[in-house]
Amino acid sequence: MKKNKNILNKLLKRNLIAISIICFLYLIFWIYFYQENTEYIHLLFSLMFGLLLLANALPIILYLNYHFENKHTDFNIDEDLHLISITQKGLIKTYNFKDVKKSKYHIAYNYKNTIDNKGRYSLFFSDFGYWDLEFNNGDRYYLSNLFKDFVHDAPIIRKTKYRFRLFPYIKKHDSKEGVRLKSIPKKY
């Protein structure tokens, strides 16, 4: 499976920036309070690193959830021929766009700003998302954007609905219907 390096690179970049800022502040506090008691400085920065690790727990959980669901799956889309080719554990199945029964993009809640302009902020895991794709013959796939970052582009299938969730982990028994949008949700 070829992974989408873009999502992982963004996450890594954010973490490196946060760690650099924490280290820089630690160095400044260390120099400024060097003669005084430094116990509280160590405690403060240990707390900051702990919060950084806690903030990364959710993206790690999403990554593992997507990875274990799709570790033996790959897909290709031929928009000219209207075909979706899904390879799962070495078995290739090809479907026509007309064979799609349900198509739903599950993306982070902050992309709902496109609809109502409430000003939601993006979080560390906002770039994660997946495609719940069900065909007329009963086959169902959960294709994450660890493959390709397709869930933030125009939908490939016309009848695709969007499901906005705070934490878009792969939920196989989601009974809620999505919303059909007239415009593509924007990245913020």
PDB file of C-alpha atoms in Angstrom, residues 18-86:
ATOM      1  CA  ALA A  18       5.922  22.552  18.749  1.00  0.00           C
ATOM      2  CA  ILE A  19       8.985  20.691  20.093  1.00  0.00           C
ATOM      3  CA  SER A  20      11.297  23.432  18.798  1.00  0.00           C
ATOM      4  CA  ILE A  21       9.254  26.135  20.522  1.00  0.00           C
ATOM      5  CA  ILE A  22       9.182  24.172  23.776  1.00  0.00           C
ATOM      6  CA  CYS A  23      12.964  23.595  23.649  1.00  0.00           C
ATOM      7  CA  PHE A  24      13.605  27.261  22.835  1.00  0.00           C
ATOM      8  CA  LEU A  25      11.446  28.412  25.757  1.00  0.00           C
ATOM      9  CA  TYR A  26      13.121  25.879  28.024  1.00  0.00           C
ATOM     10  CA  LEU A  27      16.540  27.226  27.070  1.00  0.00           C
ATOM     11  CA  ILE A  28      15.476  30.825  27.722  1.00  0.00           C
ATOM     12  CA  PHE A  29      13.955  29.937  31.098  1.00  0.00           C
ATOM     13  CA  TRP A  30      17.017  27.876  32.003  1.00  0.00           C
ATOM     14  CA  ILE A  31      19.377  30.792  31.284  1.00  0.00           C
ATOM     15  CA  TYR A  32      17.148  33.354  32.990  1.00  0.00           C
ATOM     16  CA  PHE A  33      16.495  31.320  36.154  1.00  0.00           C
ATOM     17  CA  TYR A  34      19.827  29.476  36.298  1.00  0.00           C
ATOM     18  CA  GLN A  35      20.831  30.846  39.719  1.00  0.00           C
ATOM     19  CA  GLU A  36      17.407  30.222  41.217  1.00  0.00           C
ATOM     20  CA  ASN A  37      15.510  27.018  41.905  1.00  0.00           C
ATOM     21  CA  THR A  38      14.857  25.241  38.604  1.00  0.00           C
ATOM     22  CA  GLU A  39      12.479  22.535  39.838  1.00  0.00           C
ATOM     23  CA  TYR A  40       9.433  24.410  38.622  1.00  0.00           C
ATOM     24  CA  ILE A  41      10.962  24.964  35.198  1.00  0.00           C
ATOM     25  CA  HIS A  42      11.464  21.205  34.763  1.00  0.00           C
ATOM     26  CA  LEU A  43       7.921  20.567  35.949  1.00  0.00           C
ATOM     27  CA  LEU A  44       6.464  23.184  33.583  1.00  0.00           C
ATOM     28  CA  PHE A  45       8.247  21.841  30.534  1.00  0.00           C
ATOM     29  CA  SER A  46       7.570  18.226  31.434  1.00  0.00           C
ATOM     30  CA  LEU A  47       3.911  19.215  31.534  1.00  0.00           C
ATOM     31  CA  MET A  48       4.232  20.880  28.110  1.00  0.00           C
ATOM     32  CA  PHE A  49       5.803  17.745  26.584  1.00  0.00           C
ATOM     33  CA  GLY A  50       3.108  15.627  28.234  1.00  0.00           C
ATOM     34  CA  LEU A  51       0.390  17.783  26.673  1.00  0.00           C
ATOM     35  CA  LEU A  52       2.114  17.483  23.306  1.00  0.00           C
ATOM     36  CA  LEU A  53       2.139  13.693  23.627  1.00  0.00           C
ATOM     37  CA  LEU A  54      -1.501  13.743  24.663  1.00  0.00           C
ATOM     38  CA  ALA A  55      -2.402  15.897  21.647  1.00  0.00           C
ATOM     39  CA  ASN A  56      -0.664  13.343  19.419  1.00  0.00           C
ATOM     40  CA  ALA A  57      -2.493  10.390  20.914  1.00  0.00           C
ATOM     41  CA  LEU A  58      -5.603  11.003  18.775  1.00  0.00           C
ATOM     42  CA  PRO A  59      -3.759  11.228  15.421  1.00  0.00           C
ATOM     43  CA  ILE A  60      -1.813   8.086  16.326  1.00  0.00           C
ATOM     44  CA  ILE A  61      -5.061   6.260  17.126  1.00  0.00           C
ATOM     45  CA  LEU A  62      -6.554   7.394  13.791  1.00  0.00           C
ATOM     46  CA  TYR A  63      -3.438   6.379  11.911  1.00  0.00           C
ATOM     47  CA  LEU A  64      -3.469   2.919  13.460  1.00  0.00           C
ATOM     48  CA  ASN A  65      -7.222   2.568  12.852  1.00  0.00           C
ATOM     49  CA  TYR A  66      -6.812   3.450   9.168  1.00  0.00           C
ATOM     50  CA  HIS A  67      -3.674   1.378   8.771  1.00  0.00           C
ATOM     51  CA  PHE A  68      -5.151  -1.832  10.196  1.00  0.00           C
ATOM     52  CA  GLU A  69      -8.336  -1.438   8.148  1.00  0.00           C
ATOM     53  CA  ASN A  70      -6.483  -0.789   4.883  1.00  0.00           C
ATOM     54  CA  LYS A  71      -3.102  -2.504   5.263  1.00  0.00           C
ATOM     55  CA  HIS A  72      -3.866  -5.061   2.520  1.00  0.00           C
ATOM     56  CA  THR A  73      -6.015  -2.769   0.369  1.00  0.00           C
ATOM     57  CA  ASP A  74      -5.232  -0.504  -2.551  1.00  0.00           C
ATOM     58  CA  PHE A  75      -7.460   1.180  -5.079  1.00  0.00           C
ATOM     59  CA  ASN A  76      -7.314   2.975  -8.398  1.00  0.00           C
ATOM     60  CA  ILE A  77      -9.927   5.157 -10.004  1.00  0.00           C
ATOM     61  CA  ASP A  78     -10.266   5.575 -13.750  1.00  0.00           C
ATOM     62  CA  GLU A  79     -12.579   8.542 -14.186  1.00  0.00           C
ATOM     63  CA  ASP A  80     -12.567   8.271 -17.992  1.00  0.00           C
ATOM     64  CA  LEU A  81     -13.886   4.695 -17.977  1.00  0.00           C
ATOM     65  CA  HIS A  82     -15.911   5.223 -14.750  1.00  0.00           C
ATOM     66  CA  LEU A  83     -14.214   2.294 -13.021  1.00  0.00           C
ATOM     67  CA  ILE A  84     -13.016   1.722  -9.484  1.00  0.00           C
ATOM     68  CA  SER A  85     -10.465  -1.050  -9.089  1.00  0.00           C
ATOM     69  CA  ILE A  86      -9.953  -2.281  -5.510  1.00  0.00           C
TER      70      ILE A  86
END
